[in-house]
């Protein structure tokens, strides 16, 4: 079963038993900072990489590594890499690591520039020319669930966000896919460990490491949020691009990733963990202005009492020239004339606030403070306080799609449980 199927059965009072299910597929789809890649790039145009002083792919500077006997070279694409502003028709402004990896997965041509002793050599390579390309990512503590608010007197800008966060606790930005997230369903890490096979952006990958030691509470925005972090790896060239790509922020670009895990139903203990619902999960509320935890909320308001995806009414389009919704969409998913590229949209809600014609609609919900902590009470946070959600930085709909994909792969014998 998928996590959504299992949870819906629990909600209906029909909790599955051991005869009904032996595996539950769980997933998350989140905006993260920590995505990098290691690739083996073929020699192009007679270039001798031993004399290479720099190499870029679609304008993104790579860290040079070993030159192999066949002339190819190992390169690393850093997580924070962003292409400089260019005039190339194929490379947009703020093009980043996530965009490059998505283009490779889509099979697009890649511009390579090699700076050597004879000057700059420019050429085109295709993903099939790349000997190997492997993604490495750390899904951090915050991406497993938290709410960001701003108790300050002015809207707050942050390098990891793509719009200012409203002052005086007037709005919330939310991370996390709630009840279907792997860590929620395997809190004691009985099924997830280094070496466990998983899905990363639709392709089989591996858990490289889990931060489950003394500092396993996890830190986000300088605050412990009670979540471990997960490091994963997979082959980029076979990934499904709709789960990938960059996302524009104040300081540059973040990236999107989706990861799915099959959780075995081992005993009553694992059954109890799998039965946890959105309403049961504590969601830390962080005041980004002071980097303190000010309370806790529940996921039910985020995903049960709200819409999962953006609805589009193109008849409302005002054809207002520059299309503010399109220019400000962090995923470049909005199309001039009242359209949307579904394979790029993560239903973050940015277009709800930027389209004057109200072409785009969605109820993003509100979070309700279940309990205020000491710091929160000092700042004016009270139990029962409701804060409207302005942006969502995780995509529950996309995560549920990946759960379905993993379920089908298991049923078809394409994914085996070790």
GROMACS .gro file of N, CA and C in nm, residues 32 76 78 81 116 130 137 187 200 218 253 273 282-283 297 318 326 334 356 363 374 379:
model
   66
   32UNK      N    1   1.536   2.191  -0.107
   32UNK     CA    2   1.653   2.179  -0.021
   32UNK      C    3   1.773   2.252  -0.081
   76UNK      N    4   3.308   1.787  -0.996
   76UNK     CA    5   3.204   1.800  -0.894
   76UNK      C    6   3.127   1.929  -0.918
   78UNK      N    7   2.897   2.179  -0.732
   78UNK     CA    8   2.861   2.213  -0.593
   78UNK      C    9   2.713   2.244  -0.579
   81UNK      N   10   2.610   2.612  -0.655
   81UNK     CA   11   2.660   2.669  -0.780
   81UNK      C   12   2.549   2.736  -0.860
  116UNK      N   13   4.189   2.634  -2.113
  116UNK     CA   14   4.320   2.570  -2.108
  116UNK      C   15   4.429   2.661  -2.158
  130UNK      N   16   2.807   1.176  -2.129
  130UNK     CA   17   2.861   1.180  -1.993
  130UNK      C   18   2.878   1.038  -1.941
  137UNK      N   19   2.270   1.413  -0.214
  137UNK     CA   20   2.183   1.511  -0.150
  137UNK      C   21   2.167   1.482  -0.002
  187UNK      N   22   1.007   0.610   1.273
  187UNK     CA   23   1.074   0.704   1.364
  187UNK      C   24   1.195   0.646   1.435
  200UNK      N   25   1.496   0.782  -0.565
  200UNK     CA   26   1.535   0.923  -0.566
  200UNK      C   27   1.492   0.980  -0.701
  218UNK      N   28   1.841   1.737   1.496
  218UNK     CA   29   1.840   1.817   1.375
  218UNK      C   30   1.829   1.966   1.405
  253UNK      N   31   1.971   3.008  -0.581
  253UNK     CA   32   1.882   2.898  -0.616
  253UNK      C   33   1.889   2.786  -0.513
  273UNK      N   34   0.335   0.304   1.429
  273UNK     CA   35   0.403   0.418   1.366
  273UNK      C   36   0.339   0.452   1.233
  282UNK      N   37   0.360   1.660   1.559
  282UNK     CA   38   0.398   1.792   1.608
  282UNK      C   39   0.484   1.863   1.503
  283UNK      N   40   0.444   1.983   1.469
  283UNK     CA   41   0.513   2.062   1.367
  283UNK      C   42   0.577   2.183   1.435
  297UNK      N   43   0.256   2.325   1.602
  297UNK     CA   44   0.128   2.319   1.531
  297UNK      C   45   0.108   2.176   1.484
  318UNK      N   46  -0.559   3.872  -1.756
  318UNK     CA   47  -0.572   4.011  -1.798
  318UNK      C   48  -0.473   4.047  -1.908
  326UNK      N   49   0.433   3.512  -1.379
  326UNK     CA   50   0.533   3.437  -1.452
  326UNK      C   51   0.674   3.477  -1.416
  334UNK      N   52   0.480   2.919  -1.457
  334UNK     CA   53   0.366   2.996  -1.506
  334UNK      C   54   0.388   3.037  -1.651
  356UNK      N   55  -0.257   3.948  -1.072
  356UNK     CA   56  -0.366   4.045  -1.048
  356UNK      C   57  -0.501   3.997  -1.099
  363UNK      N   58  -0.650   2.691  -0.182
  363UNK     CA   59  -0.662   2.719  -0.040
  363UNK      C   60  -0.541   2.658   0.030
  374UNK      N   61   0.795   2.857   2.603
  374UNK     CA   62   0.831   2.973   2.684
  374UNK      C   63   0.866   3.094   2.598
  379UNK      N   64   0.682   3.615   2.316
  379UNK     CA   65   0.667   3.690   2.192
  379UNK      C   66   0.521   3.714   2.155
   0.00000   0.00000   0.00000
